[in-house]
Amino acid sequence: MILFHGSILKIERPLAHVGREHLDFGRGFYLTKIEEQAYGWAKKVKIIKKSNTAIINIFDFDYQTTINAGYKFLCMDEYNKEWLDFITNSRKGLKPWSGYDFIEGGVANDRVIDTVEDYMIGRITAEQALGQLKYAKPNHQICILNQEIIDKYLKFIGSKELI
């Protein structure tokens, strides 16, 4: 599976336990199969970090072999109650991702975050949130939380600098 990571750096040897803890799926190395999504993230990080570069790193992830090897993974391929509760618990610092080796699912990005936050603070119910989210097409992310998976099953292919 070809995956992309948007950054301001060329990342040939990713680390699993770098970054902020209260992200969607915890502190890990985030990738996506949607190149345009990685492109947007690289541009956003470039602005935030006041960098001169934005880079798309390209990897080959041996997804099925990783699953077959017995690593603990979670796949949430739609915006449903499981995803909604997982994201809100992550953002509350409850670490629902603890114990997983990698997680796949939609991103709580600008298109859906208002709904997620309204649910988090109790402004709307889960049913109301899911009613709003059913119109949002899930995007994609994989978070690898286990360094061994990165070392064994994620191969750096190359990178390209964006203009």
Short mmCIF file of N, CA, C and O in Angstrom, two decimals, residues 2-4 31-40 137-141:
data_model
loop_
_atom_site.label_atom_id
_atom_site.label_comp_id
_atom_site.label_asym_id
_atom_site.label_seq_id
_atom_site.Cartn_x
_atom_site.Cartn_y
_atom_site.Cartn_z
N ILE A 2 0.71 2.12 -0.96
CA ILE A 2 1.48 3.36 -1.03
C ILE A 2 0.81 4.39 -0.11
O ILE A 2 -0.40 4.61 -0.18
N LEU A 3 1.62 4.99 0.76
CA LEU A 3 1.14 5.98 1.70
C LEU A 3 2.00 7.24 1.63
O LEU A 3 3.17 7.18 1.24
N PHE A 4 1.42 8.35 2.06
CA PHE A 4 2.08 9.64 1.99
C PHE A 4 2.09 10.30 3.36
O PHE A 4 1.17 10.12 4.16
N LEU A 31 0.16 8.74 8.40
CA LEU A 31 0.26 8.66 6.94
C LEU A 31 -1.14 8.61 6.36
O LEU A 31 -2.11 8.35 7.07
N THR A 32 -1.24 8.80 5.05
CA THR A 32 -2.51 8.70 4.35
C THR A 32 -2.30 8.09 2.97
O THR A 32 -1.22 8.24 2.39
N LYS A 33 -3.33 7.44 2.46
CA LYS A 33 -3.26 6.94 1.09
C LYS A 33 -3.70 8.00 0.09
O LYS A 33 -3.63 7.80 -1.11
N ILE A 34 -4.14 9.15 0.59
CA ILE A 34 -4.63 10.24 -0.26
C ILE A 34 -3.52 11.29 -0.39
O ILE A 34 -3.25 12.06 0.54
N GLU A 35 -2.87 11.31 -1.54
CA GLU A 35 -1.74 12.22 -1.74
C GLU A 35 -2.14 13.68 -1.55
O GLU A 35 -1.39 14.46 -0.96
N GLU A 36 -3.28 14.06 -2.05
CA GLU A 36 -3.74 15.45 -1.92
C GLU A 36 -3.89 15.86 -0.45
O GLU A 36 -3.63 17.00 -0.07
N GLN A 37 -4.31 14.93 0.37
CA GLN A 37 -4.45 15.20 1.80
C GLN A 37 -3.06 15.45 2.42
O GLN A 37 -2.89 16.37 3.22
N ALA A 38 -2.07 14.65 2.05
CA ALA A 38 -0.70 14.86 2.53
C ALA A 38 -0.15 16.19 2.04
O ALA A 38 0.55 16.90 2.76
N TYR A 39 -0.48 16.54 0.82
CA TYR A 39 -0.06 17.82 0.24
C TYR A 39 -0.61 18.98 1.08
O TYR A 39 0.11 19.90 1.43
N GLY A 40 -1.90 18.90 1.42
CA GLY A 40 -2.51 19.95 2.25
C GLY A 40 -1.87 20.05 3.62
O GLY A 40 -1.66 21.14 4.14
N LYS A 137 -17.74 12.82 3.66
CA LYS A 137 -17.02 11.65 3.16
C LYS A 137 -15.75 11.49 3.99
O LYS A 137 -14.93 12.41 4.07
N PRO A 138 -15.57 10.34 4.63
CA PRO A 138 -14.35 10.16 5.43
C PRO A 138 -13.09 10.26 4.57
O PRO A 138 -13.05 9.77 3.46
N ASN A 139 -12.11 10.95 5.11
CA ASN A 139 -10.82 10.96 4.47
C ASN A 139 -10.03 9.80 5.08
O ASN A 139 -10.64 8.88 5.60
N HIS A 140 -8.72 9.84 5.07
CA HIS A 140 -7.98 8.64 5.48
C HIS A 140 -6.70 8.99 6.24
O HIS A 140 -5.99 9.90 5.86
N GLN A 141 -6.45 8.22 7.28
CA GLN A 141 -5.16 8.29 7.97
C GLN A 141 -4.85 6.94 8.59
O GLN A 141 -5.75 6.18 8.96
#
